[in-house]
Coordinates of C-alpha atoms and ligand atoms in Angstrom, one line a residue:
M7 CA 0.1 0.1 0.1
N8 CA 2.7 2.3 1.1
Q9 CA 4.5 1.8 -2.3
L10 CA 1.0 2.4 -4.3
N11 CA 0.3 5.5 -2.2
S12 CA 4.1 6.8 -3.2
R13 CA 3.1 6.5 -6.9
V14 CA -0.1 7.5 -6.9
L15 CA -0.7 11.7 -8.0
A16 CA -3.4 13.8 -6.3
Q17 CA -5.5 13.5 -9.4
D18 CA -5.5 9.8 -9.9
D19 CA -7.7 9.1 -7.1
A20 CA -10.3 11.3 -8.6
M21 CA -9.9 10.2 -12.2
M22 CA -10.2 6.6 -11.2
G23 CA -13.5 7.5 -9.5
H24 CA -14.5 9.3 -13.1
A25 CA -13.6 5.8 -14.5
L26 CA -15.6 3.8 -12.0
A27 CA -18.6 6.1 -12.6
L28 CA -18.4 5.7 -16.3
G29 CA -18.2 1.8 -15.7
R30 CA -21.3 1.9 -13.9
R31 CA -23.3 3.1 -16.6
G32 CA -22.9 -0.4 -18.2
L33 CA -24.2 -2.2 -15.2
G34 CA -27.1 -4.5 -16.5
S35 CA -26.3 -4.2 -20.4
T36 CA -22.9 -5.6 -20.7
W37 CA -23.1 -9.2 -19.5
P38 CA -21.5 -11.6 -20.1
N39 CA -18.8 -9.0 -20.1
P40 CA -17.8 -6.7 -17.2
A41 CA -19.0 -3.4 -17.0
V42 CA -15.6 -1.1 -17.4
G43 CA -15.1 2.3 -17.1
C44 CA -11.8 4.1 -18.6
V45 CA -10.4 7.8 -18.6
I46 CA -7.6 9.0 -20.8
T47 CA -5.7 12.0 -19.4
N48 CA -2.7 14.0 -20.9
Q49 CA -0.8 16.9 -19.1
G50 CA -3.9 16.6 -16.4
R51 CA -6.7 17.1 -18.8
V52 CA -9.2 14.5 -19.8
V53 CA -8.5 13.6 -23.7
G54 CA -10.9 10.6 -23.9
R55 CA -13.7 8.7 -21.7
G56 CA -15.3 5.3 -22.5
W57 CA -17.4 2.3 -21.0
T58 CA -18.1 -1.0 -22.0
Q59 CA -20.9 -0.9 -24.6
P60 CA -23.9 -3.0 -24.4
G61 CA -23.8 -6.6 -25.0
G62 CA -20.1 -6.3 -23.9
R63 CA -18.2 -5.0 -26.9
P64 CA -16.7 -2.8 -27.8
H65 CA -14.5 -2.8 -24.5
A66 CA -14.0 1.0 -22.6
E67 CA -10.2 1.3 -23.6
P68 CA -11.2 1.5 -27.5
M69 CA -14.0 3.8 -26.9
A70 CA -11.9 6.3 -24.7
L71 CA -8.9 6.0 -27.0
A72 CA -11.2 6.7 -30.1
Q73 CA -12.1 9.9 -28.5
A74 CA -8.3 10.8 -27.4
G75 CA -6.8 10.3 -30.9
E76 CA -3.1 11.2 -30.8
R77 CA -3.9 12.9 -27.6
A78 CA -3.6 9.3 -25.6
R79 CA 0.3 9.6 -26.7
G80 CA 2.4 10.1 -23.6
G81 CA -0.6 10.5 -21.5
T82 CA -2.4 8.0 -18.6
A83 CA -4.8 5.6 -18.9
Y84 CA -7.5 5.0 -16.0
V85 CA -9.6 1.7 -16.2
S86 CA -11.8 0.2 -13.3
L87 CA -10.7 -3.5 -14.5
E88 CA -7.4 -4.6 -16.0
P89 CA -7.2 -4.1 -19.8
C90 CA -7.8 -7.5 -21.5
A91 CA -4.9 -9.4 -22.9
H92 CA -6.9 -12.1 -25.3
H93 CA -7.9 -11.7 -28.9
G94 CA -11.4 -12.5 -29.0
K95 CA -13.7 -10.6 -31.8
T96 CA -11.7 -7.6 -31.1
P97 CA -7.4 -7.2 -30.3
P98 CA -6.4 -7.0 -26.6
C99 CA -7.2 -3.5 -25.1
A100 CA -3.7 -4.1 -23.8
D101 CA -2.4 -4.0 -27.4
A102 CA -4.8 -1.0 -28.0
L103 CA -3.3 1.2 -25.2
I104 CA 0.6 0.4 -26.1
A105 CA -0.1 0.9 -29.7
A106 CA -1.9 4.4 -28.7
G107 CA 1.5 5.1 -27.1
V108 CA -0.1 5.6 -23.4
A109 CA 2.7 6.1 -20.8
R110 CA 1.1 5.2 -17.7
V111 CA -2.0 3.1 -16.9
V112 CA -3.7 3.1 -13.5
V113 CA -5.6 -0.2 -12.9
A114 CA -8.4 -0.5 -10.3
L115 CA -9.0 -4.5 -10.1
G116 CA -7.5 -7.4 -12.0
D117 CA -9.6 -9.0 -14.4
P118 CA -9.8 -13.0 -13.0
D119 CA -11.0 -14.3 -16.6
P120 CA -8.5 -17.0 -16.8
R121 CA -7.8 -15.5 -20.7
V122 CA -6.7 -12.4 -18.6
D123 CA -5.7 -12.8 -15.2
G124 CA -2.6 -10.5 -15.0
G125 CA -1.9 -10.9 -18.6
G126 CA -2.9 -7.6 -19.5
I127 CA -0.8 -5.8 -16.9
A128 CA 2.2 -8.1 -18.1
R129 CA 1.8 -7.0 -21.5
L130 CA 1.5 -3.4 -20.8
R131 CA 4.8 -3.7 -18.4
A132 CA 6.5 -5.7 -21.1
A133 CA 6.2 -2.7 -23.3
G134 CA 7.6 -0.2 -20.7
I135 CA 4.4 1.2 -19.3
D136 CA 4.2 2.3 -16.2
V137 CA 1.5 0.4 -14.4
I138 CA -0.2 0.9 -10.9
E139 CA -2.7 -1.5 -9.7
G140 CA -5.3 -1.6 -6.9
L141 CA -6.3 2.1 -6.7
R142 CA -9.9 2.2 -5.4
A143 CA -10.0 -1.6 -5.9
S144 CA -12.6 -2.2 -3.1
E145 CA -15.1 0.2 -5.1
A146 CA -14.2 -1.7 -8.3
E147 CA -14.8 -4.9 -6.3
A148 CA -18.2 -4.0 -5.4
D149 CA -19.5 -2.9 -8.8
Q150 CA -18.0 -6.2 -10.3
I151 CA -19.4 -8.3 -7.9
G152 CA -21.6 -9.9 -10.5
F153 CA -18.9 -10.6 -13.4
L154 CA -16.5 -11.9 -10.3
S155 CA -19.2 -14.1 -9.4
R156 CA -19.9 -15.2 -13.0
I157 CA -16.1 -15.9 -13.0
R158 CA -15.0 -17.3 -9.9
L159 CA -18.4 -19.2 -8.6
G160 CA -20.1 -19.7 -11.9
R161 CA -23.3 -18.2 -11.1
P162 CA -24.5 -14.5 -11.2
M163 CA -24.9 -12.2 -8.1
V164 CA -28.1 -12.1 -6.7
T165 CA -30.1 -9.0 -5.2
L166 CA -33.1 -10.0 -3.5
K167 CA -35.7 -7.2 -3.1
L168 CA -38.7 -7.3 -0.7
A169 CA -41.5 -4.7 -0.3
N170 CA -43.1 -5.0 3.1
S171 CA -45.8 -3.8 5.2
F172 CA -44.3 -2.5 8.9
D173 CA -45.2 -6.1 9.9
G174 CA -43.0 -8.0 6.9
R175 CA -46.2 -8.6 4.9
I176 CA -46.4 -8.7 1.3
A177 CA -50.2 -8.9 0.6
T178 CA -53.7 -9.1 2.8
A179 CA -55.0 -12.7 3.1
S180 CA -56.8 -12.3 -0.1
G181 CA -53.7 -11.6 -2.2
E182 CA -54.3 -7.8 -2.4
S183 CA -50.8 -5.8 -2.7
R184 CA -51.3 -3.1 -5.2
W185 CA -49.7 -1.1 -3.2
I186 CA -47.7 -1.5 -0.3
T187 CA -44.9 1.1 -1.0
G188 CA -45.7 4.3 -2.7
P189 CA -44.6 5.5 -6.5
A190 CA -41.2 7.0 -5.2
A191 CA -40.0 3.4 -4.0
R192 CA -41.7 1.9 -7.3
H193 CA -39.5 4.1 -9.3
W194 CA -36.3 3.6 -7.5
V195 CA -36.7 -0.3 -8.0
H196 CA -37.2 0.4 -12.0
G197 CA -34.1 2.0 -11.8
E198 CA -32.5 -0.8 -9.9
R199 CA -34.0 -3.5 -12.2
A200 CA -32.1 -1.5 -14.9
C201 CA -28.6 -2.3 -13.3
H202 CA -29.3 -5.8 -13.3
D203 CA -29.2 -8.2 -16.5
A204 CA -32.4 -10.0 -15.5
V205 CA -35.3 -9.4 -13.1
M206 CA -36.6 -12.7 -11.9
V207 CA -39.8 -13.9 -9.9
G208 CA -40.9 -17.5 -9.1
G209 CA -43.9 -18.8 -10.8
G210 CA -46.4 -18.6 -8.1
T211 CA -45.8 -14.7 -8.7
A212 CA -46.1 -14.7 -12.3
R213 CA -49.0 -16.4 -11.9
A214 CA -50.7 -14.6 -9.1
D215 CA -49.6 -10.9 -10.4
D216 CA -49.2 -11.2 -14.1
P217 CA -46.2 -8.9 -13.8
S218 CA -44.3 -7.2 -16.8
L219 CA -41.0 -6.9 -15.1
N220 CA -39.6 -4.4 -17.5
V221 CA -38.4 -0.8 -16.6
R222 CA -40.7 1.6 -16.8
G223 CA -40.0 5.4 -16.4
F224 CA -36.5 5.7 -17.5
G225 CA -37.1 6.7 -21.1
E226 CA -36.0 4.3 -24.0
I227 CA -33.3 2.2 -22.1
A228 CA -31.7 -1.4 -22.5
Q229 CA -34.1 -3.7 -20.9
P230 CA -33.3 -6.5 -18.7
L231 CA -34.5 -9.8 -19.6
R232 CA -37.2 -11.4 -17.8
L233 CA -36.7 -15.0 -15.8
V234 CA -39.3 -17.0 -14.1
A235 CA -38.7 -20.2 -12.3
C236 CA -41.5 -22.6 -12.9
R237 CA -41.1 -26.2 -12.6
R238 CA -43.7 -27.4 -14.7
L239 CA -43.9 -24.3 -17.3
D240 CA -47.8 -23.7 -15.9
L241 CA -48.1 -20.3 -17.0
P242 CA -51.5 -18.7 -18.5
K243 CA -51.3 -18.7 -22.2
D244 CA -52.3 -14.9 -22.0
A245 CA -49.7 -13.8 -19.3
A246 CA -48.2 -10.6 -19.9
L247 CA -44.8 -12.1 -20.0
I248 CA -45.8 -14.6 -23.0
R249 CA -47.7 -11.7 -24.9
T250 CA -44.5 -9.4 -24.7
A251 CA -41.7 -12.3 -25.1
R252 CA -41.0 -11.0 -28.6
D253 CA -40.3 -7.6 -27.4
I254 CA -38.3 -8.2 -24.2
P255 CA -36.5 -11.7 -23.8
V256 CA -38.2 -13.9 -21.3
W257 CA -36.3 -17.1 -20.5
V258 CA -38.1 -19.7 -18.3
L259 CA -36.3 -22.1 -15.9
H260 CA -38.2 -25.8 -15.4
G261 CA -37.6 -29.0 -14.4
A262 CA -36.9 -32.0 -16.4
D263 CA -40.7 -33.1 -15.7
A264 CA -42.3 -30.1 -17.5
A265 CA -44.3 -31.6 -20.4
P266 CA -42.2 -31.4 -23.7
D267 CA -45.6 -29.9 -25.4
R268 CA -45.2 -26.7 -22.9
V269 CA -41.6 -26.5 -24.1
A270 CA -42.6 -26.5 -27.7
E271 CA -45.5 -24.3 -26.9
L272 CA -43.4 -21.5 -24.9
T273 CA -40.5 -21.7 -27.3
D274 CA -42.7 -20.9 -29.9
A275 CA -44.0 -17.9 -28.6
G276 CA -40.3 -16.7 -28.0
L277 CA -39.5 -17.8 -24.8
R278 CA -36.4 -19.7 -23.7
C279 CA -36.9 -22.7 -22.0
I280 CA -33.7 -23.9 -19.5
E281 CA -33.9 -26.8 -17.8
A282 CA -32.5 -27.1 -14.4
P283 CA -32.2 -29.7 -11.8
L284 CA -35.0 -30.3 -8.7
G285 CA -33.6 -30.4 -5.3
R286 CA -34.3 -33.3 -2.6
D287 CA -37.6 -31.2 -2.0
G288 CA -39.0 -31.8 -5.5
H289 CA -38.7 -28.0 -6.3
L290 CA -35.9 -26.1 -8.4
D291 CA -32.8 -26.4 -7.3
P292 CA -31.6 -22.8 -6.4
A293 CA -28.1 -23.6 -6.9
G294 CA -28.7 -25.5 -9.8
M295 CA -30.7 -22.7 -11.4
L296 CA -28.1 -20.1 -11.0
Q297 CA -25.4 -22.3 -12.2
A298 CA -27.5 -22.7 -15.4
L299 CA -27.9 -18.7 -15.5
G300 CA -24.0 -18.5 -15.3
A301 CA -23.4 -20.7 -17.9
A302 CA -25.8 -18.6 -20.4
G303 CA -23.8 -15.6 -19.3
L304 CA -25.6 -13.7 -16.6
T305 CA -23.7 -11.7 -14.0
R306 CA -26.5 -10.0 -12.1
I307 CA -30.0 -11.3 -11.2
F308 CA -32.5 -9.0 -9.4
C309 CA -34.9 -11.4 -7.5
E310 CA -38.4 -10.2 -6.7
G311 CA -40.0 -13.0 -4.9
G312 CA -42.2 -14.4 -4.4
G313 CA -41.7 -16.1 -0.9
A314 CA -41.3 -19.4 -2.0
L315 CA -38.2 -18.7 -4.2
A316 CA -36.7 -15.9 -2.0
A317 CA -37.0 -18.3 0.9
S318 CA -35.1 -21.0 -1.2
L319 CA -32.4 -18.6 -2.4
L320 CA -31.8 -17.4 1.3
Q321 CA -32.0 -21.0 2.7
A322 CA -29.2 -22.0 0.1
D323 CA -27.1 -18.9 0.9
L324 CA -27.2 -17.4 -2.6
V325 CA -28.3 -14.0 -1.9
D326 CA -25.5 -11.5 -2.1
H327 CA -27.5 -8.2 -1.7
L328 CA -31.0 -7.5 0.1
V329 CA -33.1 -4.5 -0.9
G330 CA -36.0 -3.7 1.6
F331 CA -38.5 -1.4 1.3
T332 CA -40.7 -1.1 4.7
A333 CA -44.0 0.8 4.2
G334 CA -46.0 2.6 6.9
L335 CA -49.1 0.1 7.0
A336 CA -49.8 -3.0 9.3
L337 CA -51.4 -6.0 8.0
G338 CA -51.4 -8.4 10.8
A339 CA -50.7 -12.1 11.0
E340 CA -53.4 -13.0 8.5
G341 CA -51.4 -10.9 5.8
R342 CA -49.4 -13.1 3.6
P343 CA -45.6 -12.9 4.8
S344 CA -42.6 -11.9 2.5
L345 CA -40.8 -15.0 2.7
G346 CA -41.6 -19.0 3.0
P347 CA -40.5 -21.0 5.7
L348 CA -36.5 -21.6 6.0
G349 CA -36.3 -24.0 8.5
I350 CA -34.6 -22.2 11.0
A351 CA -34.5 -23.9 14.4
A352 CA -32.3 -21.6 16.2
L353 CA -31.1 -18.2 15.7
S354 CA -27.4 -19.0 14.7
E355 CA -28.8 -20.6 11.6
A356 CA -30.6 -17.3 10.2
P357 CA -28.6 -15.7 7.7
R358 CA -27.2 -12.4 8.3
F359 CA -26.6 -9.5 6.5
T360 CA -24.6 -6.3 6.9
L361 CA -26.3 -2.9 6.6
I362 CA -25.1 -0.6 3.8
E363 CA -27.5 2.1 3.6
T364 CA -30.9 3.5 4.8
R365 CA -32.8 6.1 3.3
A366 CA -36.2 7.6 3.5
L367 CA -38.0 7.4 0.0
G368 CA -41.6 9.3 -0.3
G369 CA -43.3 7.9 2.7
D370 CA -41.2 4.5 2.6
V371 CA -37.9 3.3 4.2
L372 CA -35.3 2.1 1.8
H373 CA -32.8 -0.3 3.3
R374 CA -29.8 -2.2 1.5
W375 CA -27.6 -4.9 3.0
K376 CA -25.1 -7.4 1.8
R377 CA -24.1 -10.9 2.9
Q378 CA -21.8 -11.6 5.6
G379 CA -18.4 -12.6 5.1
Ligands
AOF5 C1 -11.6 -4.8 -21.1 N1 -12.2 -3.7 -21.1 O1 -14.4 -2.9 -21.0 C2 -14.2 -5.4 -20.6 C3 -13.4 -6.5 -20.5 O2 -15.3 -11.9 -25.8 P1 -14.7 -10.7 -25.5 O3 -13.4 -10.9 -26.5 O4 -15.5 -9.4 -25.4 O5 -13.9 -10.5 -23.9 C4 -14.7 -10.8 -22.9 C5 -13.6 -10.7 -22.0 O6 -12.9 -9.3 -21.9 C6 -14.2 -10.5 -20.4 O7 -14.8 -11.9 -19.8 C7 -13.4 -9.9 -19.5 O8 -12.4 -10.7 -19.0 C8 -13.1 -8.7 -20.4 N2 -13.6 -7.4 -20.3 N3 -12.3 -6.1 -20.9 O9 -10.2 -4.6 -21.5 C9 -13.6 -4.0 -21.1 N4 -15.6 -5.4 -20.6
ZN6 ZN1 -10.7 -5.4 -23.7

């Protein structure tokens, strides 16, 4: 760290902050790739800015280099993730930085993709470029949690969102749930959906609420795909998700026991059916589902319930972030609980999370948590 500090100039920290912010613009739209940001400076002035484009290409560095042009020569590049070293559809970003004559590269975080994994930095150093690693690494790590999870664990990261009454209920006994939280909270949720690759619900919620699961109120933006965990594929034929599957992709996770006719019907309607293993309890196995989604390239999932899916993810310790809204109304013991049974016998078995943020939003309270450890 001392060595790092002595080589970091006063403006490096701010420029890396800028690169991190640019990278975050891509969250939700770059999968299977990470959302990276790049800033190029020369003699203290910003000459190029770039971020990973929708679908994951072009990468951030060529975007910034194109803007900088000749002004990149002798300059400094700030990148939130190690420049790539592999030949994909485009040449390695490390080579592009070398060819542009950049003198110094500041990297927040190494890229664990086995095709890169230190290779990008090694290439830059071999070309005589001064490389500094690890500046604002913990922020980059937080931004890259989905990509890191896909590479290291083979599964996307999961944010679980629950919007509850003051007493932890999500609906009245009859299932009335519109609306527990107010418009400000719902708008915030739409923004959060947009920062994820996919919005996910269980089959019960899809049947009961007939949700659209799209992002509304943010203009023309790249929509996250919609995911339903539905073992038997028993969605009503006129469900909104089925009717709109050709506009915004819908993937359905199902068990091996789903009727082949249903698979064919939904596939014809434009949905993608993905088989996932069943757990010992006969329900879709949450770890198996997430592995299938990781293999399909997803990095960030926003799960909006219902109670059974949410409980199964929590029970399997697969929830990375919790987003809760608490509304100022009480529904009592007859209301529907936000979570199904977790099978907890002792307090020590309860999944615990660390508080990141609390905020008042309209008349509701937002709270965000991350998994402990
Ligand atoms: C960068 N800058 O902006 C991103 C990088 O399939 P490809 O060829 O696009 O390569 C994908 C890999 O490239 C991905 O797994 C990750 O290692 C890296 N992503 N690298 O230099 C970027 N998005
Ligand atoms: Zn690259």
